[in-house]
Structures are given as structure tokens and as C-alpha cells.
Amino acid sequence: MRFLTTGVLLLCLCITAYNSHAQRGTIQNDVFRNTQDGQPVYSQGGGIFRFTNPATGKARYYWYGVHYKEAEQYRHDPSVTYARNTFESVTCYGSDDLVNWTFEKDVITKEEMNRNSRPTWVGRLGVAYISSINQYALFVQHGGKVGILTASSPTGNFTWHQEISMESIIGTSNTGDQTVFTDEDNGKSYLIYSYGKGRNKIYISEIGVKEGKVNILNCNQVFQGASREGNCMFKYKGKYYMCASNIYGWDASHVYYLVADDIKGPYTPTNNMQVMPGCEDDFGHVTQTGFFYTIKGTRQETVLYCGDRWSNFAGNGLGYNQWFPLSFNGATPYFNSLSAWQLDATTGLWTVNADNNYIKNGSFEADRNAIPSNFKPIQEQLTGWATIVIKGTAVKVGDSSSPRLNHFNTADERKQVIGEKSLHISDNVPFQRKVFQTVSSSPYVPLPDGLYTLTARIKNSEGFTQLEMYAESNGTKQQHRITQQNTFWQTIQLKNVSIKGGKAEVGFLATGTENAFCYVDDVSLVKQ
């Protein structure tokens, strides 16, 4: 009961934090989202589109996505990761400000989706308005084909229109991953998708009516190279950006992009997707590319990155929907990894929230394998963290004697800390080690001078002559010493950490006997 109570309390605190911020225009990440009236949001693998609200005649944001049964189960108990996915419905949420959402309805029920077939995979969807027939068309992966369902309003009951095979178009009946992109400058919508096998090609097809049916009208290949998934795009200041993730299953990935002046291309650099600056230290805040929405505000144009965190199937943290503002250096996008930020959808302006956590990969969930890893991605260090072996066994990829840098939390441990993984400090010989992260201002998000609180969860054995959490900035070092064994996870804090000059080093120092161990999880650095 002790574990369950701690886990439930942790989740309740996260959910309460989101609700308290929502009314102020804050987008809170790393939590399970709620609607304005406190109901759970279940929306995965979807997209946001702006349509006319039939009831008011005014434009409104509509967010469509899939409700999986496992999303409910994981939200209730995130100590369990699920191996299968069970479709429940396609949900629709509405908003006037992109922050506060209300549940509209289940626009596609399980009964309608399974009307002509047995239950199968349903996911990766988007909605296009077809003006020539005054219908809304929802494109979705359905088993090994693409399903098209239509409705007479954005919140109508979408019903089966037709199912198409992509075999004659790209050589596979299915798409690899797909989204719908609408160019609001001309009202045209497009299906963005990859090759169904290997996913090493990306295509763009305009959506329209062909032979009396909603369909795709053409096929333009815009990329061929390394395998990619999570294909989606956005438009910013007249340029088109094609984005995607690595082929990592449900796990997080770098954010990749190409850019073009025309939606049909050519996209540059040719067949060589670039890693978006700012996403490297936590794999896009532990997400895959999901979809984007470009806000054309009265003060500025802001691109909203909406990342999918498939935590119910990957066990990599809390929440399913992680949203961030992008910045730009000319035509180069920059990913701002934030846990809490303010958005004004009218002006397009955004600011960092006061309780933002400045640590990257603080729950150690970005890495999909035991580190060091010779599986893709090949890694010697934990993402966002550096490990220095002062004494003991060297860390080396492919060396069976190398110490493992992360610990895979047990189900009981996951009732106390977040996610499947944590930091692991240990060795099979006497050792001295330093694990740290340099936190600093980015070109677009400053690390303000002031007092901060550094927090972590730890669990450790006996056998340490030195074990401490520390923070150092502008030549001043502060530390919290751990002087006893902790057989259960404990919260440690270092308050009044003084940060000056927009830079700090935070980390952990350990000197231990052989097989002494310390696990660290859920590290945060928040301004007081």
C-alpha cells in the first residue's frame, strides 16, 4: 500500500498542477492533461485543425485523436507498460485559445470503425474540409490500408466513406506513418505519409474529390533516405517544413526536418534530414514528432510543436501530449524544451512559466536502451548527461565489463518514481564517479539569475564514503550530502541555489566500494 499511495499522490499532484495553470494560459508538459471541467484528455496520434463552429459561425480549434483503452489504464497506474493497443474511439476536443479544451464528443465510435471489419490497428489521423462537397473528411490508418470517414460538421458523427489501398500508388497497401496538413493560406489539405515498408520514403498527396469520392489526387515523393516515421509538416513565413522521427517504435527520437519554398519541393538538404537544434539533450522532450500548428497572431507567428509521448506503450514518463513553441534563426527552426510555458493564441506571444524545470532528461527516459548501447542509437553517454569516471571501470560501448549508466525501474519502483528508467551509479570495483549536466541559457530561453531549488529522488545502498547532489554557478558550489542508506526512494532537495550568469552545473558525486549503488530519478531545477 505504501508504494501505491506514493504513486497515486505523485500523479494527483501532477494533474492538480496542470489544472491550476490551465486557467492562466499555461501549457504544462509531463502531466496527464485534463479538460476545463477536469475530465481526462485521451487524444493520441492526431492533429489540431481550425474550422468554423456550426453553432456560432466563428472559427474554433478542434483537436482530434485516438482514445486507446491502455491510455486509461496507464493513467490510473503508470507502473505498467502495455504491449497491445485497443481502439476505443476517435475523440474531438474544442478550444478558443489552444490551452483550455472541452470535450466535444467521440466523433467515431468503436462500432462504426469496426462496422465492416474485425478490430485492427487504428491511428495516425487528421481531418480535412472538402469545400466542393461541404464535408469534413477524416483520414486514418486502418489495419493495412487508409480509411476515409466523412461528416457534415467538425463535430459530426463521422461515418465510413471508403477505404483505399496505397499499393498502386507507392507499392504498399499501407502508409508508414501519416498526418493531415492544411495550408491555411490557400485552404488546401494534404496527406503526409511514408512508405509502408522500411519507411525510407516520404510523400505528399493533395486531398480532394476523385470520381465522386474523397481521395488523394496525386503523389509527390519528397524524400528518400534513412527510415523515418511520425511524418508531419508545418508552414512558417512562406516556407514548408517536412518533419519526422527515427524508427524507434514507441520510444522518443530526435526531431528531423527539411525545408522547401514550395510544398511539392524540392526539400533541402536533399534526402538528408537535419536534427532540429534544441532537441538533442532530451530527444524532443521525450517525444516523437506528432503534428504542428502555426499560430498567426496579431504580434507574431508562432509554431506549436505537438509531440506524441506514447508512454502507455513505452513507459517513458507521464502524459501523452507534450507541446512546445519553436523559435527560428532565419529558416532554421529551434526546439524549445520546456516543462511549463505561457501561450497567448491571439497575439502569438509566448513566455516561459515561472515553474519551468530547466533540467533536460531529468527522468532519464529519453534513452530507449541500457546505456552504453551498441543498438540504435549507439550511445556511450546518457542523453543530456555526462559521466566522468575518476576511478573504476571505464564506460565503453561494446565492452561487457562497462558499468551500466541507467537502471530499469521495477514495477514497485515505478509506483514511487516516474517511468521505466533512472540514473545508475555503481561499479563492480571500488569507484569514484561524477555525473552532471550543464544548464544554461539558450538563444531563446534565458536561465534567469536568482535562487533555485534542485530536487531529485534517490535510492542507495551502503558503501559510500561520498555521495552528494551539487549545484555550481559563478564559482559558488552548494551540495546536499547523503549520509545513510535509503532502501526506499527518498526526495532530496538543495534550496536557495544561487545561479548567476545564465549558467550552472548540477550533478552527483559518488565514491563507493565495489557494488555499492545509487539510483537517481526525477531531477528538477525550478526557480524559487
Coordinates of C-alpha atoms in Angstrom, one line a residue:
M1 CA 0.0 0.0 0.0
R2 CA 2.9 2.3 0.7
F3 CA 4.0 2.2 -3.0
L4 CA 0.5 2.7 -4.4
T5 CA -0.2 5.6 -2.1
T6 CA 3.0 7.4 -3.1
G7 CA 2.4 6.8 -6.8
V8 CA -1.2 8.0 -6.7
L9 CA -0.2 11.1 -4.7
L10 CA 2.5 11.9 -7.3
L11 CA 0.1 11.6 -10.2
C12 CA -2.6 13.7 -8.4
L13 CA -0.1 16.4 -7.7
C14 CA 0.9 16.5 -11.4
I15 CA -2.8 16.6 -12.5
T16 CA -3.6 19.3 -10.0
A17 CA -0.6 21.3 -11.2
Y18 CA -1.9 21.3 -14.7
N19 CA -5.5 22.3 -13.8
S20 CA -4.2 25.2 -11.7
H21 CA -2.2 26.6 -14.6
A22 CA -4.7 26.0 -17.4
Q23 CA -6.8 28.9 -16.5
R24 CA -3.8 31.2 -16.8
G25 CA -2.9 30.2 -20.3
T26 CA -0.1 27.8 -19.3
I27 CA 0.7 24.7 -21.3
Q28 CA 2.1 22.2 -18.8
N29 CA 4.1 19.2 -20.0
D30 CA 5.0 15.9 -18.3
V31 CA 1.5 15.5 -16.8
F32 CA -1.7 13.8 -17.9
R33 CA -3.9 16.5 -19.4
N34 CA -7.5 17.4 -18.3
T35 CA -10.3 19.3 -20.0
Q36 CA -11.5 22.6 -18.4
D37 CA -14.0 20.7 -16.3
G38 CA -11.4 18.2 -15.0
Q39 CA -12.1 15.3 -17.3
P40 CA -9.2 13.2 -18.7
V41 CA -8.0 14.1 -22.2
Y42 CA -7.5 11.0 -24.4
S43 CA -6.0 12.0 -27.7
Q44 CA -3.1 10.2 -29.4
G45 CA -1.7 10.3 -32.9
G46 CA -4.0 13.1 -34.1
G47 CA -3.9 16.8 -35.0
I48 CA -5.4 20.3 -34.5
F49 CA -7.4 22.0 -37.2
R50 CA -9.3 25.2 -37.3
F51 CA -12.8 25.1 -38.6
T52 CA -16.0 27.2 -38.4
N53 CA -18.0 26.3 -35.3
P54 CA -21.5 25.5 -36.7
A55 CA -23.2 26.7 -33.5
T56 CA -21.5 30.2 -33.5
G57 CA -20.3 30.7 -37.1
K58 CA -16.9 31.6 -35.6
A59 CA -13.5 29.8 -36.1
R60 CA -12.6 27.3 -33.4
Y61 CA -9.8 24.9 -32.8
Y62 CA -10.6 21.2 -33.0
W63 CA -8.2 18.6 -31.7
Y64 CA -8.8 15.0 -33.0
G65 CA -7.0 11.9 -31.8
V66 CA -7.4 8.3 -30.8
H67 CA -8.6 7.1 -27.3
Y68 CA -6.9 3.8 -26.5
K69 CA -8.1 1.7 -23.6
E70 CA -4.5 1.4 -22.4
A71 CA -4.3 5.2 -22.1
E72 CA -6.9 5.0 -19.3
Q73 CA -5.1 2.1 -17.6
Y74 CA -1.6 3.7 -17.7
R75 CA -3.0 7.0 -16.4
H76 CA -4.5 5.1 -13.5
D77 CA -1.4 3.1 -12.8
P78 CA 1.8 4.2 -14.7
S79 CA 3.8 1.3 -13.2
V80 CA 2.6 -0.9 -16.0
T81 CA 3.6 -0.6 -19.7
Y82 CA 1.2 -2.2 -22.2
A83 CA 2.3 -4.4 -25.2
R84 CA -1.0 -4.1 -27.1
N85 CA -3.3 -1.2 -28.2
T86 CA -7.1 -1.3 -28.0
F87 CA -9.1 1.3 -30.0
E88 CA -12.0 2.8 -28.1
S89 CA -12.9 5.9 -30.2
V90 CA -11.7 9.0 -32.1
T91 CA -12.2 11.9 -29.8
C92 CA -12.7 15.6 -30.6
Y93 CA -11.9 18.4 -28.2
G94 CA -12.6 22.1 -28.9
S95 CA -10.8 25.3 -27.8
D96 CA -10.8 29.0 -28.5
D97 CA -7.3 29.6 -27.1
L98 CA -5.3 26.3 -27.7
V99 CA -4.8 26.0 -24.0
N100 CA -8.2 25.3 -22.4
W101 CA -10.0 22.4 -24.0
T102 CA -13.5 21.0 -23.7
F103 CA -14.7 17.5 -24.8
E104 CA -16.9 17.8 -27.9
K105 CA -17.7 14.1 -28.4
D106 CA -16.5 10.8 -29.7
V107 CA -16.7 11.5 -33.4
I108 CA -16.0 7.9 -34.4
T109 CA -17.2 5.1 -32.2
K110 CA -15.7 1.6 -31.9
E111 CA -18.9 0.2 -33.5
E112 CA -18.6 2.5 -36.6
M113 CA -14.9 1.8 -37.0
N114 CA -15.4 -2.0 -36.8
R115 CA -18.6 -1.9 -38.9
N116 CA -17.0 -3.7 -41.9
S117 CA -14.1 -5.5 -40.4
R118 CA -12.7 -7.1 -37.3
P119 CA -10.9 -4.9 -34.7
T120 CA -7.5 -3.8 -36.0
W121 CA -4.9 -1.0 -35.7
V122 CA -6.4 2.5 -35.8
G123 CA -4.2 5.5 -35.6
R124 CA -2.3 8.5 -37.1
L125 CA -5.2 10.6 -38.3
G126 CA -6.2 14.1 -39.4
V127 CA -9.2 16.0 -40.8
A128 CA -9.6 18.0 -44.0
Y129 CA -12.5 20.2 -45.0
I130 CA -13.6 19.4 -48.6
S131 CA -15.2 22.6 -49.7
S132 CA -16.5 21.3 -53.1
I133 CA -18.9 18.9 -51.3
N134 CA -19.1 20.8 -47.9
Q135 CA -17.9 17.7 -46.0
Y136 CA -15.2 17.0 -43.4
A137 CA -13.0 14.0 -44.2
L138 CA -11.1 12.1 -41.6
F139 CA -8.1 10.1 -42.9
V140 CA -6.8 7.4 -40.6
Q141 CA -4.6 4.3 -40.7
H142 CA -6.9 1.3 -40.5
G143 CA -5.1 -2.0 -40.5
G144 CA -3.1 -2.2 -43.6
K145 CA -5.0 0.5 -45.5
V146 CA -6.1 4.1 -45.3
G147 CA -9.6 4.7 -44.0
I148 CA -11.6 7.8 -45.0
L149 CA -14.7 8.8 -43.0
T150 CA -16.8 11.8 -43.5
A151 CA -19.2 14.1 -41.6
S152 CA -21.2 17.2 -42.3
S153 CA -19.7 19.2 -39.4
P154 CA -16.4 19.2 -37.4
T155 CA -18.1 17.5 -34.5
G156 CA -20.5 15.3 -36.5
N157 CA -20.7 11.6 -36.4
F158 CA -18.0 10.5 -38.9
T159 CA -19.1 7.5 -40.9
W160 CA -17.4 5.3 -43.4
H161 CA -16.8 6.8 -46.8
Q162 CA -14.3 4.4 -48.3
E163 CA -11.0 2.6 -47.6
I164 CA -8.2 2.8 -50.1
S165 CA -5.1 0.7 -50.7
M166 CA -1.9 2.6 -51.5
E167 CA -0.5 -0.4 -53.4
S168 CA -0.9 1.1 -56.9
I169 CA 0.4 4.5 -55.7
I170 CA 3.5 3.7 -53.6
G171 CA 3.9 -0.1 -53.7
T172 CA 2.5 -0.9 -50.3
S173 CA -1.2 -1.1 -49.3
N174 CA -0.5 0.9 -46.1
T175 CA 1.3 4.2 -45.2
G176 CA 4.2 4.0 -42.8
D177 CA 3.0 6.9 -40.7
Q178 CA 0.7 9.7 -41.7
T179 CA -0.8 13.1 -40.8
V180 CA -3.0 15.7 -42.5
F181 CA -1.7 19.1 -43.1
T182 CA -3.8 22.1 -44.2
D183 CA -2.2 25.1 -45.8
E184 CA -4.4 27.9 -44.3
D185 CA -3.1 30.3 -47.0
N186 CA -5.0 28.5 -49.7
G187 CA -7.3 26.1 -47.9
K188 CA -5.8 23.0 -49.5
S189 CA -5.2 19.9 -47.4
Y190 CA -2.6 17.2 -47.9
L191 CA -1.9 13.7 -46.7
I192 CA 1.7 13.5 -45.4
Y193 CA 3.0 9.9 -45.2
S194 CA 5.9 7.5 -45.6
Y195 CA 6.5 4.2 -47.5
G196 CA 4.7 1.3 -45.7
K197 CA 7.8 -0.9 -45.5
G198 CA 11.0 0.4 -44.1
R199 CA 9.6 3.9 -44.2
N200 CA 12.6 5.3 -46.2
K201 CA 10.5 7.4 -48.5
I202 CA 8.2 10.3 -47.7
Y203 CA 5.3 11.5 -49.9
I204 CA 2.8 14.4 -50.1
S205 CA -0.6 14.0 -51.7
E206 CA -3.3 16.6 -52.1
I207 CA -6.7 15.7 -50.7
G208 CA -9.8 16.2 -52.9
V209 CA -12.6 14.5 -54.7
K210 CA -11.9 12.0 -57.5
E211 CA -14.7 10.0 -59.3
G212 CA -17.2 11.3 -56.8
K213 CA -15.2 10.1 -53.8
V214 CA -12.9 11.8 -51.3
N215 CA -9.5 10.6 -52.1
I216 CA -5.9 11.6 -52.7
L217 CA -5.4 13.3 -56.1
N218 CA -1.7 12.8 -56.7
C219 CA 1.6 11.6 -55.2
N220 CA 4.8 13.6 -54.8
Q221 CA 7.9 11.9 -53.4
V222 CA 9.9 14.4 -51.5
F223 CA 12.4 12.3 -49.6
Q224 CA 14.3 9.1 -49.9
G225 CA 17.0 8.1 -47.4
A226 CA 17.2 7.0 -43.8
S227 CA 14.0 5.4 -42.4
R228 CA 11.6 7.9 -40.8
E229 CA 8.2 7.9 -39.0
G230 CA 6.0 10.4 -37.4
N231 CA 5.8 12.3 -40.7
C232 CA 4.2 15.7 -40.4
M233 CA 4.7 19.2 -41.6
F234 CA 4.1 22.9 -40.9
K235 CA 4.4 26.2 -42.7
Y236 CA 6.2 29.3 -41.4
K237 CA 6.7 32.6 -43.1
G238 CA 6.0 31.1 -46.5
K239 CA 8.3 28.1 -46.2
Y240 CA 7.3 24.4 -45.8
Y241 CA 8.9 22.2 -43.2
M242 CA 8.8 18.4 -43.5
C243 CA 9.5 16.8 -40.1
A244 CA 9.9 13.2 -38.9
S245 CA 11.3 11.0 -36.2
N246 CA 13.6 7.9 -36.1
I247 CA 12.2 4.4 -36.4
Y248 CA 12.3 3.7 -32.7
G249 CA 8.9 2.0 -32.1
W250 CA 7.0 3.8 -29.3
D251 CA 10.2 5.5 -28.0
A252 CA 11.3 9.1 -28.3
S253 CA 13.6 10.4 -31.0
H254 CA 15.4 13.4 -32.3
V255 CA 13.3 15.8 -34.3
Y256 CA 14.3 15.9 -38.0
Y257 CA 13.4 18.4 -40.7
L258 CA 13.7 19.5 -44.3
V259 CA 12.6 22.9 -45.7
A260 CA 11.2 24.0 -49.1
D261 CA 9.7 27.1 -50.8
D262 CA 7.0 25.0 -52.4
I263 CA 5.0 22.2 -50.8
K264 CA 6.0 19.9 -53.6
G265 CA 9.6 20.6 -53.1
P266 CA 12.5 20.4 -53.7
Y267 CA 13.2 19.9 -50.0
T268 CA 16.7 20.7 -48.8
P269 CA 19.2 19.4 -47.9
T270 CA 18.2 16.8 -50.5
N271 CA 17.4 13.5 -48.9
N272 CA 19.4 14.4 -45.8
M273 CA 17.1 15.3 -42.9
Q274 CA 18.7 17.6 -40.3
V275 CA 18.4 17.3 -36.5
M276 CA 16.4 20.3 -35.2
P277 CA 18.7 22.3 -32.8
G278 CA 17.5 22.3 -29.2
C279 CA 16.1 18.7 -29.2
E280 CA 19.3 16.8 -28.8
D281 CA 19.6 16.8 -25.0
D282 CA 16.2 15.1 -24.3
F283 CA 15.1 13.6 -27.7
G284 CA 12.4 16.3 -28.2
H285 CA 11.4 16.3 -24.5
V286 CA 10.9 12.5 -24.8
T287 CA 8.6 12.6 -27.8
Q288 CA 8.1 11.6 -31.4
T289 CA 7.0 14.1 -33.9
G290 CA 3.2 14.2 -33.8
F291 CA 1.9 17.3 -35.5
F292 CA 2.3 21.1 -35.7
Y293 CA 0.0 24.1 -35.7
T294 CA 1.1 27.5 -36.9
I295 CA -0.5 30.4 -34.9
K296 CA -0.7 33.6 -37.0
G297 CA -1.1 36.0 -34.1
T298 CA -1.5 39.8 -34.1
R299 CA 2.0 40.2 -32.8
Q300 CA 3.9 37.3 -34.1
E301 CA 3.7 33.9 -36.0
T302 CA 4.4 31.0 -33.6
V303 CA 4.7 27.3 -34.5
L304 CA 3.4 24.9 -31.9
Y305 CA 5.2 21.6 -31.9
C306 CA 2.8 18.8 -30.6
G307 CA 4.8 15.8 -29.8
D308 CA 3.5 12.3 -29.1
R309 CA 4.7 10.6 -26.0
W310 CA 3.5 7.1 -26.3
S311 CA 4.0 6.5 -22.6
N312 CA 1.2 3.9 -22.3
F313 CA 3.2 1.7 -24.7
A314 CA 6.8 2.9 -23.9
G315 CA 6.6 3.6 -20.2
N316 CA 8.6 6.7 -20.7
G317 CA 7.0 9.2 -18.4
L318 CA 3.7 10.9 -17.6
G319 CA 1.3 12.4 -20.2
Y320 CA 0.7 11.7 -23.8
N321 CA 0.7 15.2 -25.3
Q322 CA 3.8 17.4 -25.0
W323 CA 3.6 20.8 -26.6
F324 CA 6.4 23.4 -27.2
P325 CA 6.9 26.6 -29.1
L326 CA 9.5 26.7 -31.9
S327 CA 11.9 29.6 -32.5
F328 CA 13.7 30.4 -35.7
N329 CA 17.1 31.6 -36.7
G330 CA 16.3 32.6 -40.3
A331 CA 14.9 29.5 -41.8
T332 CA 16.4 27.2 -39.2
P333 CA 13.9 26.0 -36.5
Y334 CA 14.9 25.7 -32.9
F335 CA 13.1 23.4 -30.4
N336 CA 12.4 25.0 -27.0
S337 CA 12.3 22.1 -24.5
L338 CA 10.1 23.5 -21.7
S339 CA 8.0 21.8 -19.0
A340 CA 5.7 24.9 -18.5
W341 CA 5.1 27.9 -20.6
Q342 CA 2.5 30.6 -21.3
L343 CA 0.8 31.0 -24.7
D344 CA -1.4 33.8 -26.0
A345 CA -3.0 32.4 -29.1
T346 CA -4.4 35.8 -30.0
T347 CA -1.1 37.6 -30.2
G348 CA 1.1 34.6 -30.8
L349 CA 3.4 35.6 -28.0
W350 CA 4.7 33.0 -25.5
T351 CA 6.9 33.2 -22.4
V352 CA 8.5 30.6 -20.1
N353 CA 6.4 29.9 -17.0
A354 CA 7.8 30.6 -13.5
D355 CA 7.8 26.9 -12.5
N356 CA 9.6 25.6 -15.6
N357 CA 12.0 22.8 -14.9
Y358 CA 15.3 23.6 -16.6
I359 CA 16.8 20.1 -16.4
K360 CA 16.9 18.1 -19.6
N361 CA 16.0 14.4 -19.5
G362 CA 15.5 14.7 -15.7
S363 CA 13.7 11.4 -15.5
F364 CA 16.2 9.6 -17.7
E365 CA 13.5 8.4 -20.1
A366 CA 15.0 9.7 -23.4
D367 CA 17.2 6.7 -23.8
R368 CA 15.5 3.6 -25.2
N369 CA 18.2 1.1 -24.2
A370 CA 20.6 0.3 -21.5
I371 CA 23.5 2.7 -21.8
P372 CA 26.2 2.4 -23.1
S373 CA 24.4 0.9 -26.0
N374 CA 25.6 -0.6 -29.3
F375 CA 22.0 -0.8 -30.5
K376 CA 20.4 2.2 -32.4
P377 CA 21.1 4.8 -31.4
I378 CA 24.6 3.9 -30.5
Q379 CA 25.4 5.8 -27.3
E380 CA 28.2 5.9 -24.7
Q381 CA 26.6 8.6 -22.5
L382 CA 23.1 9.2 -21.2
T383 CA 21.2 11.8 -23.3
G384 CA 21.7 15.2 -21.8
W385 CA 24.1 14.0 -19.1
A386 CA 27.9 13.4 -18.9
T387 CA 29.6 10.7 -16.8
I388 CA 33.2 11.1 -15.8
V389 CA 34.9 8.0 -14.3
I390 CA 37.5 9.3 -11.9
K391 CA 38.3 5.9 -10.6
G392 CA 36.9 2.5 -11.6
T393 CA 35.8 0.8 -14.8
A394 CA 35.7 2.9 -18.0
V395 CA 32.4 3.4 -19.8
K396 CA 32.7 2.0 -23.3
V397 CA 30.2 0.9 -26.0
G398 CA 30.5 -2.9 -26.7
D399 CA 32.6 -3.7 -23.6
S400 CA 30.8 -6.3 -21.4
S401 CA 32.6 -5.0 -18.3
S402 CA 31.5 -1.4 -18.8
P403 CA 29.2 -0.2 -16.0
R404 CA 25.6 0.4 -16.9
L405 CA 24.6 4.1 -16.6
N406 CA 20.9 3.7 -16.3
H407 CA 18.7 1.4 -14.1
F408 CA 15.4 -0.1 -15.3
N409 CA 12.9 0.5 -12.5
T410 CA 10.8 -2.3 -11.2
A411 CA 7.0 -2.1 -11.2
D412 CA 7.2 -1.3 -7.4
E413 CA 9.7 1.4 -8.0
R414 CA 7.6 2.9 -10.7
K415 CA 4.9 3.5 -8.2
Q416 CA 7.3 5.9 -6.5
V417 CA 9.2 7.4 -9.4
I418 CA 8.3 8.3 -13.0
G419 CA 9.0 6.0 -15.9
E420 CA 10.9 2.9 -16.7
K421 CA 14.4 4.2 -16.2
S422 CA 16.6 6.1 -13.7
L423 CA 20.3 7.0 -13.3
H424 CA 22.5 4.2 -12.1
I425 CA 25.8 4.9 -10.2
S426 CA 27.7 1.7 -9.4
D427 CA 30.6 -0.4 -10.4
N428 CA 31.9 -3.9 -9.6
V429 CA 35.2 -2.4 -8.3
P430 CA 35.8 0.5 -5.9
F431 CA 34.9 3.6 -7.9
Q432 CA 34.7 7.4 -7.9
R433 CA 32.3 9.0 -10.4
K434 CA 30.8 12.3 -11.4
V435 CA 27.5 12.6 -13.3
F436 CA 26.5 16.1 -14.3
Q437 CA 24.6 18.4 -16.7
T438 CA 25.4 21.9 -17.7
V439 CA 22.2 24.1 -17.6
S440 CA 22.5 27.3 -19.5
S441 CA 20.6 30.0 -21.4
S442 CA 19.6 29.1 -24.9
P443 CA 19.4 31.6 -27.7
Y444 CA 15.6 31.9 -27.0
V445 CA 15.1 30.8 -23.4
P446 CA 17.3 32.6 -20.7
L447 CA 18.3 30.9 -17.4
P448 CA 17.5 33.9 -15.2
D449 CA 19.7 34.9 -12.3
G450 CA 18.2 34.1 -9.0
L451 CA 17.6 31.4 -6.4
Y452 CA 16.5 27.9 -7.4
T453 CA 15.6 24.6 -5.8
L454 CA 17.3 21.5 -7.1
T455 CA 15.3 18.3 -6.4
A456 CA 15.8 14.6 -7.0
R457 CA 14.6 11.2 -5.9
I458 CA 17.3 8.8 -4.7
K459 CA 17.6 5.2 -3.5
N460 CA 21.0 4.0 -2.4
S461 CA 22.9 1.2 -0.7
E462 CA 25.6 1.4 2.0
G463 CA 29.2 1.5 1.0
F464 CA 29.7 5.2 0.1
T465 CA 32.3 7.4 1.6
Q466 CA 31.0 10.3 -0.5
L467 CA 27.5 10.7 -2.1
E468 CA 26.2 14.1 -2.8
M469 CA 24.0 16.2 -5.1
Y470 CA 25.5 19.5 -6.0
A471 CA 25.0 22.7 -8.0
E472 CA 27.7 25.2 -9.0
S473 CA 27.3 28.6 -10.6
N474 CA 29.6 31.6 -11.0
G475 CA 32.3 29.9 -8.8
T476 CA 30.0 29.1 -5.9
K477 CA 29.2 25.4 -5.2
Q478 CA 26.4 24.1 -2.9
Q479 CA 25.8 20.4 -2.1
H480 CA 23.4 18.1 -0.3
R481 CA 25.2 15.1 1.2
I482 CA 23.5 11.7 1.5
T483 CA 25.0 10.1 4.7
Q484 CA 22.9 6.9 5.1
Q485 CA 21.4 4.0 3.2
N486 CA 17.9 4.6 1.6
T487 CA 16.2 1.4 0.9
F488 CA 13.1 3.2 -0.3
W489 CA 13.1 6.2 -2.8
Q490 CA 13.5 9.5 -0.9
T491 CA 13.2 13.1 -2.1
I492 CA 16.3 15.2 -1.5
Q493 CA 16.4 19.0 -2.1
L494 CA 19.0 21.7 -2.4
K495 CA 17.3 25.0 -1.7
N496 CA 18.5 28.6 -2.4
V497 CA 20.8 27.5 -5.2
S498 CA 22.2 30.8 -6.5
I499 CA 22.6 31.0 -10.2
K500 CA 24.3 33.9 -11.9
G501 CA 25.5 34.5 -15.5
G502 CA 22.9 32.2 -17.1
K503 CA 24.8 29.0 -16.4
A504 CA 25.0 26.3 -13.8
E505 CA 26.4 22.8 -13.4
V506 CA 24.3 20.3 -11.5
G507 CA 25.1 16.7 -10.8
F508 CA 26.0 13.9 -8.5
L509 CA 29.4 12.9 -7.0
A510 CA 30.0 9.4 -5.7
T511 CA 32.8 7.5 -4.1
G512 CA 31.9 3.9 -3.2
T513 CA 33.1 0.4 -2.6
E514 CA 32.5 -2.4 -5.2
N515 CA 28.8 -3.0 -6.0
A516 CA 27.6 0.0 -3.9
F517 CA 24.8 1.6 -5.9
C518 CA 22.8 4.8 -6.1
Y519 CA 19.7 5.3 -8.3
V520 CA 18.6 8.8 -9.1
D521 CA 15.4 9.9 -10.8
D522 CA 13.1 12.8 -11.4
V523 CA 15.6 15.6 -11.2
S524 CA 14.3 19.2 -11.4
L525 CA 15.7 22.7 -11.2
V526 CA 13.0 25.3 -10.6
K527 CA 13.3 29.0 -9.9
Q528 CA 12.1 30.0 -6.4

